[in-house]
PDB file of C-alpha atoms in Angstrom:
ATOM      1  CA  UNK R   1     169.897  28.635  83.764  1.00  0.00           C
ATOM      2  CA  UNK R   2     169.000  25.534  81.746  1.00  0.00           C
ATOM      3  CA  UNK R   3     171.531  23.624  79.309  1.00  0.00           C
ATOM      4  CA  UNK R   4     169.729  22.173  76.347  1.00  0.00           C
ATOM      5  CA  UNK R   5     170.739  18.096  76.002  1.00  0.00           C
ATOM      6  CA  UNK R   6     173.526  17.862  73.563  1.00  0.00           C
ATOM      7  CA  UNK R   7     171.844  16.420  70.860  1.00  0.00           C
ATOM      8  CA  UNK R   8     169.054  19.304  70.597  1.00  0.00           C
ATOM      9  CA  UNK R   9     170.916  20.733  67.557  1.00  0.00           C
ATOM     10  CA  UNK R  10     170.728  17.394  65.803  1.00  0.00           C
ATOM     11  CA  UNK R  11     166.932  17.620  66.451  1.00  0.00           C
ATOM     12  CA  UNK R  12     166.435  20.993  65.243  1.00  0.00           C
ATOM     13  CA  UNK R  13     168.156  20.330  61.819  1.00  0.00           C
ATOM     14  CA  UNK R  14     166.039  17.505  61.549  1.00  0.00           C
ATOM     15  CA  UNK R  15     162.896  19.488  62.348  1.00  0.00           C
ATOM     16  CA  UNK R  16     164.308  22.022  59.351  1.00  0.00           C
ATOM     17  CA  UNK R  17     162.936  20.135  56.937  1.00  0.00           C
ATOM     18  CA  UNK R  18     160.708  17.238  58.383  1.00  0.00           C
ATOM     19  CA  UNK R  19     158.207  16.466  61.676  1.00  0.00           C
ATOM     20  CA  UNK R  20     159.025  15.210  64.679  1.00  0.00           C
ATOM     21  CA  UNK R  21     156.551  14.267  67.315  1.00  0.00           C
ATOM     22  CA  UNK R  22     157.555  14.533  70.802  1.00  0.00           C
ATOM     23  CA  UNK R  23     158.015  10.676  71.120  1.00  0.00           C
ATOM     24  CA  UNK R  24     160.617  11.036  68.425  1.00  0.00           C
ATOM     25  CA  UNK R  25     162.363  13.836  69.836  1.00  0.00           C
ATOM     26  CA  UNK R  26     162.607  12.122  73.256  1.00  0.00           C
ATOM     27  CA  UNK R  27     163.426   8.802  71.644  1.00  0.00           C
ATOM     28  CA  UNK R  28     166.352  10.805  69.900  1.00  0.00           C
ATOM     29  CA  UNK R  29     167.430  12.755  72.881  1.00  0.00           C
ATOM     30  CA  UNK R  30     167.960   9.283  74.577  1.00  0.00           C
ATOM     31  CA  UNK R  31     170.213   7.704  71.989  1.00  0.00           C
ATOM     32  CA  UNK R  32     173.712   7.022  74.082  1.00  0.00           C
ATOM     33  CA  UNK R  33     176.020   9.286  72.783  1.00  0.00           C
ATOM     34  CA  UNK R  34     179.227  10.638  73.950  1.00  0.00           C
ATOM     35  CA  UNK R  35     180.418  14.199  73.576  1.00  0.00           C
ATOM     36  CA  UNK R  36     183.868  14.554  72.738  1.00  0.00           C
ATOM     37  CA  UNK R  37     185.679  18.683  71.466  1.00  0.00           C
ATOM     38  CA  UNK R  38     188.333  18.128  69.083  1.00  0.00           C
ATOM     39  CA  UNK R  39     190.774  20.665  67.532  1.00  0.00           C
ATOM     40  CA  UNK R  40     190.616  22.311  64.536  1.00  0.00           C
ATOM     41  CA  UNK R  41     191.623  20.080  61.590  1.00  0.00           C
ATOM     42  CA  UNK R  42     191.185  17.020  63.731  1.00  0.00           C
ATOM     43  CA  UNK R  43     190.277  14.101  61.533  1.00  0.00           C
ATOM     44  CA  UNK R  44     186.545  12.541  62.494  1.00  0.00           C
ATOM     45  CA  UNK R  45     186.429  10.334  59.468  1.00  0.00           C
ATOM     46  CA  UNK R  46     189.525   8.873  57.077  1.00  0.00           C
ATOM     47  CA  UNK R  47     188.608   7.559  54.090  1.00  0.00           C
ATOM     48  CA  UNK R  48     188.362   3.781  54.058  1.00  0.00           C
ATOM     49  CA  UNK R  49     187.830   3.852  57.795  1.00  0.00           C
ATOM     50  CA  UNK R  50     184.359   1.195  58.244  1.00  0.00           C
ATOM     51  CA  UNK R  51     182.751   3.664  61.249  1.00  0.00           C
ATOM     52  CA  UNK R  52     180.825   1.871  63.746  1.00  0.00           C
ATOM     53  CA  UNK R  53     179.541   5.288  65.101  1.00  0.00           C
ATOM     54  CA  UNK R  54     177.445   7.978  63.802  1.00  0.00           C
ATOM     55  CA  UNK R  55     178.828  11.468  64.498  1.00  0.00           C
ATOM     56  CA  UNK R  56     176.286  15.088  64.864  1.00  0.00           C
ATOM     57  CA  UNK R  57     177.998  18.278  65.096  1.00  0.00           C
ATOM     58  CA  UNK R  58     177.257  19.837  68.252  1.00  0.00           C
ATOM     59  CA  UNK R  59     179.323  23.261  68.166  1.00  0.00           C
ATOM     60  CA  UNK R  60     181.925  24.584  65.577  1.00  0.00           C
ATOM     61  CA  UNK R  61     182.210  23.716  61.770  1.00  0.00           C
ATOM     62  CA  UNK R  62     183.668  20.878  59.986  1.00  0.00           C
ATOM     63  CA  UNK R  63     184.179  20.214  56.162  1.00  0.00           C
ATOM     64  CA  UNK R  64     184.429  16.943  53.916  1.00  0.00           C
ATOM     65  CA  UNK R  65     186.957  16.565  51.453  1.00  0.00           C
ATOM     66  CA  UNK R  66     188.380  14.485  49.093  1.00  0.00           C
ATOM     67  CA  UNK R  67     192.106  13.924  47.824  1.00  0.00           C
ATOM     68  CA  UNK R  68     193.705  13.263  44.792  1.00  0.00           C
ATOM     69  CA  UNK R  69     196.908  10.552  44.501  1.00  0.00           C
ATOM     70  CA  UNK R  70     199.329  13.324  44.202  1.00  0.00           C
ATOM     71  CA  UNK R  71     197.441  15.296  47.470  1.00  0.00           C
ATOM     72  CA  UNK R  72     195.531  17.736  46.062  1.00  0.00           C
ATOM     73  CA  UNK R  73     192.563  18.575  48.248  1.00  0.00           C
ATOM     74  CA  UNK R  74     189.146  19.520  47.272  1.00  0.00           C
ATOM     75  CA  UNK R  75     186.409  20.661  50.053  1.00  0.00           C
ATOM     76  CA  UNK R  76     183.160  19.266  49.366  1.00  0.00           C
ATOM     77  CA  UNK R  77     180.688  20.418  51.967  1.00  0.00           C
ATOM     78  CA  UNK R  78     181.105  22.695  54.894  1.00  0.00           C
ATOM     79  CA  UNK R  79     178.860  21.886  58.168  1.00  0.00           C
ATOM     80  CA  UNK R  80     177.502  23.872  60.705  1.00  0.00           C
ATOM     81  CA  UNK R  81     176.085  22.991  64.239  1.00  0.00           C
ATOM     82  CA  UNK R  82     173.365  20.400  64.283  1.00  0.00           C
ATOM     83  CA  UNK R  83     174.722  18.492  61.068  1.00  0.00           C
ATOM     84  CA  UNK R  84     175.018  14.489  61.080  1.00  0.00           C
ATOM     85  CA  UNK R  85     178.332  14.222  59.752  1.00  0.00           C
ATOM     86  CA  UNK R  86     178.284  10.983  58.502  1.00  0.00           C
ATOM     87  CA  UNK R  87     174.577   9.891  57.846  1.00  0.00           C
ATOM     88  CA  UNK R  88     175.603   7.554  54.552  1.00  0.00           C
ATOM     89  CA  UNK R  89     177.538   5.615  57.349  1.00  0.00           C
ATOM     90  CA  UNK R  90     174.244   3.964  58.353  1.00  0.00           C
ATOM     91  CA  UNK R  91     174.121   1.903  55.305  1.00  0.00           C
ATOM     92  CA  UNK R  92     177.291   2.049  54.118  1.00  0.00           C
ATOM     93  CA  UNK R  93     180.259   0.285  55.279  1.00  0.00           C
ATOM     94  CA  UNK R  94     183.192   1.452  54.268  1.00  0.00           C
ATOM     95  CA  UNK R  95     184.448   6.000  53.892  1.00  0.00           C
ATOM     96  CA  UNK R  96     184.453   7.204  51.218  1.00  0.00           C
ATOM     97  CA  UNK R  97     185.887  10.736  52.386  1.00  0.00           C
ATOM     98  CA  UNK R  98     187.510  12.381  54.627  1.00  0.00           C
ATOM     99  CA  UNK R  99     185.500  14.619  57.394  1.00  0.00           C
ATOM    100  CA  UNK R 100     187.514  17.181  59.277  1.00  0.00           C
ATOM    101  CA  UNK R 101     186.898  19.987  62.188  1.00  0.00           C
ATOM    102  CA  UNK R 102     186.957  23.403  60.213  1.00  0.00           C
ATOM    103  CA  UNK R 103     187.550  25.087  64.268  1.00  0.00           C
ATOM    104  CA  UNK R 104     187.490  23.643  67.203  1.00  0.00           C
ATOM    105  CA  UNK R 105     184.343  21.738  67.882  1.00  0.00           C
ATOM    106  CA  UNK R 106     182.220  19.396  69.952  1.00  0.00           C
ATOM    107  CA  UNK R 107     180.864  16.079  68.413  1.00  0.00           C
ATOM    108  CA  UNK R 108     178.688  13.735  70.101  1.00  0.00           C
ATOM    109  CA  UNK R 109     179.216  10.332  68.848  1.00  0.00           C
ATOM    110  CA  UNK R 110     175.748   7.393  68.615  1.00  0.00           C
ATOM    111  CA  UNK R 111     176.612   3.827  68.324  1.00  0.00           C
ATOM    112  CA  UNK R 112     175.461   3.394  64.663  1.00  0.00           C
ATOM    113  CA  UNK R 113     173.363   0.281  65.711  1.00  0.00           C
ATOM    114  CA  UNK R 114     171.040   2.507  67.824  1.00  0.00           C
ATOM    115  CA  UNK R 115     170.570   5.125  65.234  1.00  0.00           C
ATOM    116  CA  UNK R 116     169.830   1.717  62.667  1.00  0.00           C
ATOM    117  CA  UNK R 117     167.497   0.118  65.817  1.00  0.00           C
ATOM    118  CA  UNK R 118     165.590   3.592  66.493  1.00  0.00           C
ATOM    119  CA  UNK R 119     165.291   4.433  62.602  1.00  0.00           C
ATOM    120  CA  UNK R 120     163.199   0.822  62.255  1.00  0.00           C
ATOM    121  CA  UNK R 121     160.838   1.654  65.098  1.00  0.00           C
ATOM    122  CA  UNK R 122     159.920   5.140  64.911  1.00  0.00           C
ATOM    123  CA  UNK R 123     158.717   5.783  61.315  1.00  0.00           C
ATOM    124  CA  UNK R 124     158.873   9.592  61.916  1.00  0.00           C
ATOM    125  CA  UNK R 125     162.630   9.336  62.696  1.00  0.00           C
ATOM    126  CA  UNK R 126     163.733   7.007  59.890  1.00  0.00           C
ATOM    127  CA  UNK R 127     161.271   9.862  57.530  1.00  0.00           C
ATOM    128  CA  UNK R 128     163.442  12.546  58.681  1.00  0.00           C
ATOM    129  CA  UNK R 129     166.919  10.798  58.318  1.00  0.00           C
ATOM    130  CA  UNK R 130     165.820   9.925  54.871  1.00  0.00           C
ATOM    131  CA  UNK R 131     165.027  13.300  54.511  1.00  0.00           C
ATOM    132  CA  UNK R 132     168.329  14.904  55.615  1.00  0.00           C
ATOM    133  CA  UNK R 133     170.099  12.566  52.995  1.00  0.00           C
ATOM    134  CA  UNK R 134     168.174  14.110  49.894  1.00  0.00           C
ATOM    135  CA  UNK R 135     168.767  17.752  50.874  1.00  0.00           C
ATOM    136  CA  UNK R 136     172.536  16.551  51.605  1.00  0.00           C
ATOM    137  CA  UNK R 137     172.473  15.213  48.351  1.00  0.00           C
ATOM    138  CA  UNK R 138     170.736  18.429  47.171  1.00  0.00           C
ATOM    139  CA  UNK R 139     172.987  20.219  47.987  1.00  0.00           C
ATOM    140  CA  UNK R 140     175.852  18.241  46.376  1.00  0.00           C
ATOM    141  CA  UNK R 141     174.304  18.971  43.294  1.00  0.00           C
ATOM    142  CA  UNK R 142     174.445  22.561  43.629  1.00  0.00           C
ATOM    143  CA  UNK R 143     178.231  22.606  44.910  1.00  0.00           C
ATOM    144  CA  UNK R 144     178.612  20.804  41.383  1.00  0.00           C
ATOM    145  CA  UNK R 145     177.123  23.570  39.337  1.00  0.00           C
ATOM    146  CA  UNK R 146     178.304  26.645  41.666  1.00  0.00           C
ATOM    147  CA  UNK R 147     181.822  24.965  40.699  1.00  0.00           C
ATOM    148  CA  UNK R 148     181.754  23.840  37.490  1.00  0.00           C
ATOM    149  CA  UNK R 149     179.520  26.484  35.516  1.00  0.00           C
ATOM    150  CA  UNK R 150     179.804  30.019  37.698  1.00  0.00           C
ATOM    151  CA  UNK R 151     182.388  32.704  37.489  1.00  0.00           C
ATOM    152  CA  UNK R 152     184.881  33.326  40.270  1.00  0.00           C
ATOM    153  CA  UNK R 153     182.964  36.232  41.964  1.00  0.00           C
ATOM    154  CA  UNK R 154     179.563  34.655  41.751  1.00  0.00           C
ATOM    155  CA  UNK R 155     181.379  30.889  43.122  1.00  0.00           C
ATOM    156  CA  UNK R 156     182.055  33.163  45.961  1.00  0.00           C
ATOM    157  CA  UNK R 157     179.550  34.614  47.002  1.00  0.00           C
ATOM    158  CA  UNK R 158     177.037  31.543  46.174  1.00  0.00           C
ATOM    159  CA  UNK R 159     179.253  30.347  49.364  1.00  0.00           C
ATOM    160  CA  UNK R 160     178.631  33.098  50.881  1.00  0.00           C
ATOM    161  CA  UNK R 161     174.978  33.061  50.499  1.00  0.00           C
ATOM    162  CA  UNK R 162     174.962  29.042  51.321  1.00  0.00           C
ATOM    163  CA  UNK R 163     176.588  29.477  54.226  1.00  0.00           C
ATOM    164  CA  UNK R 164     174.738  32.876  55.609  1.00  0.00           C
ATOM    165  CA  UNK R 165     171.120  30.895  55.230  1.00  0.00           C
ATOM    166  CA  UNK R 166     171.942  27.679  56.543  1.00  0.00           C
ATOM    167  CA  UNK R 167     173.161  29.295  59.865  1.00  0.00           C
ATOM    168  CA  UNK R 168     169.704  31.873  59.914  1.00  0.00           C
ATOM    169  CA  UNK R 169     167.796  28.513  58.966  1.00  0.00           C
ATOM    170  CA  UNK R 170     169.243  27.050  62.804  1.00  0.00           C
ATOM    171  CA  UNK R 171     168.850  30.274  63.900  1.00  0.00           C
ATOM    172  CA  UNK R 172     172.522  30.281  65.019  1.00  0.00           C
ATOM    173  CA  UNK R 173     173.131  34.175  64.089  1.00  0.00           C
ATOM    174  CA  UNK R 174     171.428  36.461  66.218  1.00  0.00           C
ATOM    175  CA  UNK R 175     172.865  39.527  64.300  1.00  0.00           C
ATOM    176  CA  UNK R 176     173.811  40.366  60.848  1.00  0.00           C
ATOM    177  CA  UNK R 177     177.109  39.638  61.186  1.00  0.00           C
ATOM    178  CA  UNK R 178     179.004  36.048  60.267  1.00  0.00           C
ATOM    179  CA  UNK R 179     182.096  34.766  61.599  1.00  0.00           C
ATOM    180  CA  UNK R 180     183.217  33.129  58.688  1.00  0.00           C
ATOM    181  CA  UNK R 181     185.200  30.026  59.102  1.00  0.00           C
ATOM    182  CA  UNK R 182     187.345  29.274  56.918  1.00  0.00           C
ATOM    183  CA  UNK R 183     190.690  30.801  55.048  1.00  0.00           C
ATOM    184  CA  UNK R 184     191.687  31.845  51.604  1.00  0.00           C
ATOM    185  CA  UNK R 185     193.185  28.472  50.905  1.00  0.00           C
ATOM    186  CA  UNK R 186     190.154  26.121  52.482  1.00  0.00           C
ATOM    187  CA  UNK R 187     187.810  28.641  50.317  1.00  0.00           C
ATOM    188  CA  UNK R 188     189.924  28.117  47.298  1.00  0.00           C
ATOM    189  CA  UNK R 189     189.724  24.138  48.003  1.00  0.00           C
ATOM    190  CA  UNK R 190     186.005  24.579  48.074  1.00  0.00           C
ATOM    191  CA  UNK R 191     185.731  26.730  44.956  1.00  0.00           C
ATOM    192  CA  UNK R 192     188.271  25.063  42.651  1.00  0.00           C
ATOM    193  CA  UNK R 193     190.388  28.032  42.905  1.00  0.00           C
ATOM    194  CA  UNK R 194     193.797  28.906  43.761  1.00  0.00           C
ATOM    195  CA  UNK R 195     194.394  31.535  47.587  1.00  0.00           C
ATOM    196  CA  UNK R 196     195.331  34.422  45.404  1.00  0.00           C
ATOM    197  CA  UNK R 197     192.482  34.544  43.337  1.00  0.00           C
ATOM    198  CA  UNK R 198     190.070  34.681  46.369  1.00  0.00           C
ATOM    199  CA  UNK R 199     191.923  37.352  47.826  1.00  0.00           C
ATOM    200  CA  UNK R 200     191.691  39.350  44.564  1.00  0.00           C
ATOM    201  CA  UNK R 201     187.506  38.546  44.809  1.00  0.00           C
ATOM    202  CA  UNK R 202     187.100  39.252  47.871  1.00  0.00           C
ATOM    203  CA  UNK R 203     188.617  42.099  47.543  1.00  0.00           C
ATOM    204  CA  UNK R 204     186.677  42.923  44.460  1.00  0.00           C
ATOM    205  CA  UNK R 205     183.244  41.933  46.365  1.00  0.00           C
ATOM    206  CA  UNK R 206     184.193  44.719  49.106  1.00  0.00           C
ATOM    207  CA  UNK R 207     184.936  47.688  46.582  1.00  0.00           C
ATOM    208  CA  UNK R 208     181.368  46.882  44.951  1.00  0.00           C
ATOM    209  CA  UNK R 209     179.467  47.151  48.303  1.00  0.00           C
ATOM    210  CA  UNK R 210     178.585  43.836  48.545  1.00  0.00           C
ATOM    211  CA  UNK R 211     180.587  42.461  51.712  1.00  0.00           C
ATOM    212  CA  UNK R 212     182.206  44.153  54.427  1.00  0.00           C
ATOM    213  CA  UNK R 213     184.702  42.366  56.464  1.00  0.00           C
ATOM    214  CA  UNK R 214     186.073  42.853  60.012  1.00  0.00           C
ATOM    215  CA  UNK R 215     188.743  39.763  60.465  1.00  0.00           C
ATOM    216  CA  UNK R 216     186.283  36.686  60.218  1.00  0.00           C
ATOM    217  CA  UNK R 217     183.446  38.809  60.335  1.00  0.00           C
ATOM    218  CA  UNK R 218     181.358  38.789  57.339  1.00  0.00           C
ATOM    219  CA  UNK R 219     177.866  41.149  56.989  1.00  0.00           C
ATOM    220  CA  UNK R 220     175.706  41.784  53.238  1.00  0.00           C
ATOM    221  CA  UNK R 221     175.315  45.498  53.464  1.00  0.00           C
ATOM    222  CA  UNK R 222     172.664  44.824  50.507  1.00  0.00           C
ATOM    223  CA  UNK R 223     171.939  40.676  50.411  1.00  0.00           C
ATOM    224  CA  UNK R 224     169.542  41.270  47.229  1.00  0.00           C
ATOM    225  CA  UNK R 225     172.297  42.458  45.480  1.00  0.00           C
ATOM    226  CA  UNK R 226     175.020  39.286  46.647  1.00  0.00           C
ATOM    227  CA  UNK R 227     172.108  37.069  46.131  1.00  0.00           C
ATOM    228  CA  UNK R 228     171.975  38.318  42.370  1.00  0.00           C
ATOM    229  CA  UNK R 229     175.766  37.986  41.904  1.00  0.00           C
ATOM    230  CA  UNK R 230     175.514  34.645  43.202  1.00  0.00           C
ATOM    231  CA  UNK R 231     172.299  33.330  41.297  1.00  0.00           C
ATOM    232  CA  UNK R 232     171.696  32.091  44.686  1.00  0.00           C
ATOM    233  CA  UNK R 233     168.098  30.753  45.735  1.00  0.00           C
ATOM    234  CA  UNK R 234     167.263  28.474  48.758  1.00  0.00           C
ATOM    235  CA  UNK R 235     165.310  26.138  46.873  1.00  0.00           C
ATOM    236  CA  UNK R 236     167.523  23.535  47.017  1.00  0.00           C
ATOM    237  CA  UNK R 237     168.082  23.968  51.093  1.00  0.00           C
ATOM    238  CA  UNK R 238     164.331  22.184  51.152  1.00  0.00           C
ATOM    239  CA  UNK R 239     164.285  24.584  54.334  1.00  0.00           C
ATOM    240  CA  UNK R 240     160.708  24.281  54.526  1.00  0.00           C
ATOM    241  CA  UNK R 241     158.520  20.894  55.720  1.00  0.00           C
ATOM    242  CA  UNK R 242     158.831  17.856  53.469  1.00  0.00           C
ATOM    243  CA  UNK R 243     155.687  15.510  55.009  1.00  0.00           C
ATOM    244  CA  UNK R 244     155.371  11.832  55.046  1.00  0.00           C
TER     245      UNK R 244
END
């Protein structure tokens, strides 16, 4: 049995949404890295830390977030396997967030000169980078809207949705099943809504049909009908090729 190199997941989000010839994916693969696992809610990035490494997701989810002067927390993105945590860090100096481990998780960490070095050599590479920014930043937008203009049950399961077609996109669920990360209270941080009223939608989601859970597992009996609750589209995933 073969073991993929540890930064294959990195390539394969890339690949999502931009080309990579095999000179770039071998010129990627040989970045020096080192693969650390961390605990769940282990800090990877403190805001107003200056990182001098660039960190991918290699197994397990983490989540940005952002805090208020009196502590209050809100959840800005959630990452899967294969996600460059901190891709703004190769042009800018200083955090402006916090990135933490959602689970445990394994992180391989790239000297953010040699991600800066390879970017200026291989056009391809520095293309897809670029790339990965502007659906990042796509998606931003979206978390904006989902929050600030949706209903409770449609916030939901827009999360739901999100987070059910980024994982098929990495192919990272070979059934229809989804062990859902995170709790009531991390949900609520990312939806701008308090632990008891997810319970009550989640709750409300299963009595329609529309989820069924088994602890962390999470399946769509009917993912037409969550997709309409959600006003959910992948458009702004960019999951398909965006050339040079």
């Amino acid at each position: 049995m073969t073991t993929d190199p540890p930064l294959t997941p990195m390539i394969r989000k890339l690949e999502t949404h931009a080309p990579l010839d095999a000179e770039d994916r071998a010129a990627l693969l040989a970045l020096p890295h080192t693969v650390r696992t961390f605990d769940a809610s282990a800090y990877l990035v403190r805001e107003g830390d200056r990182p001098d490494k660039y960190a991918v997701l290699i197994s397990g989810y983490a989540f940005r977030q952002k805090l208020t002067s009196d502590g209050l927390r809100q959840i800005i993105s959630l990452h899967i396997p294969g996600d460059m945590l901190d891709l703004q860090h190769l042009h800018l100096k200083v955090a402006d967030h916090n990135v933490q481990t959602l689970t445990s998780a394994d992180v391989a960490t790239i000297p953010r000169a040699a991600v800066q070095a390879l970017a200026r050599t291989r056009p391809g590479v520095e293309h897809a980078l670029f790339v990965a920014a502007l659906v990042e930043a796509s998606i931003f937008r979206e978390w904006v809207l989902n929050i600030g203009r949706r209903d409770a049950r449609s916030r939901l399961a827009h999360l739901l949705c999100e987070f059910a077609a980024r994982l098929d996109a990495q192919g990272l669920t070979p059934g229809r099943d989804y062990d859902f990360p995170m709790t009531q209270e991390q949900i609520g941080d990312a939806l701008g809504l308090t632990a008891v009223h997810i319970n009550r939608t989640l709750r409300a989601l299963e009595v329609e049909g529309l989820i069924v859970r088994n602890g962390r597992q999470v399946s769509f009996p009917s993912w037409t009908a969550l997709r309409q609750v959600a006003d959910f589209s992948v458009r702004y995933l960019h999951l398909g090729m965006q050339s040079a």
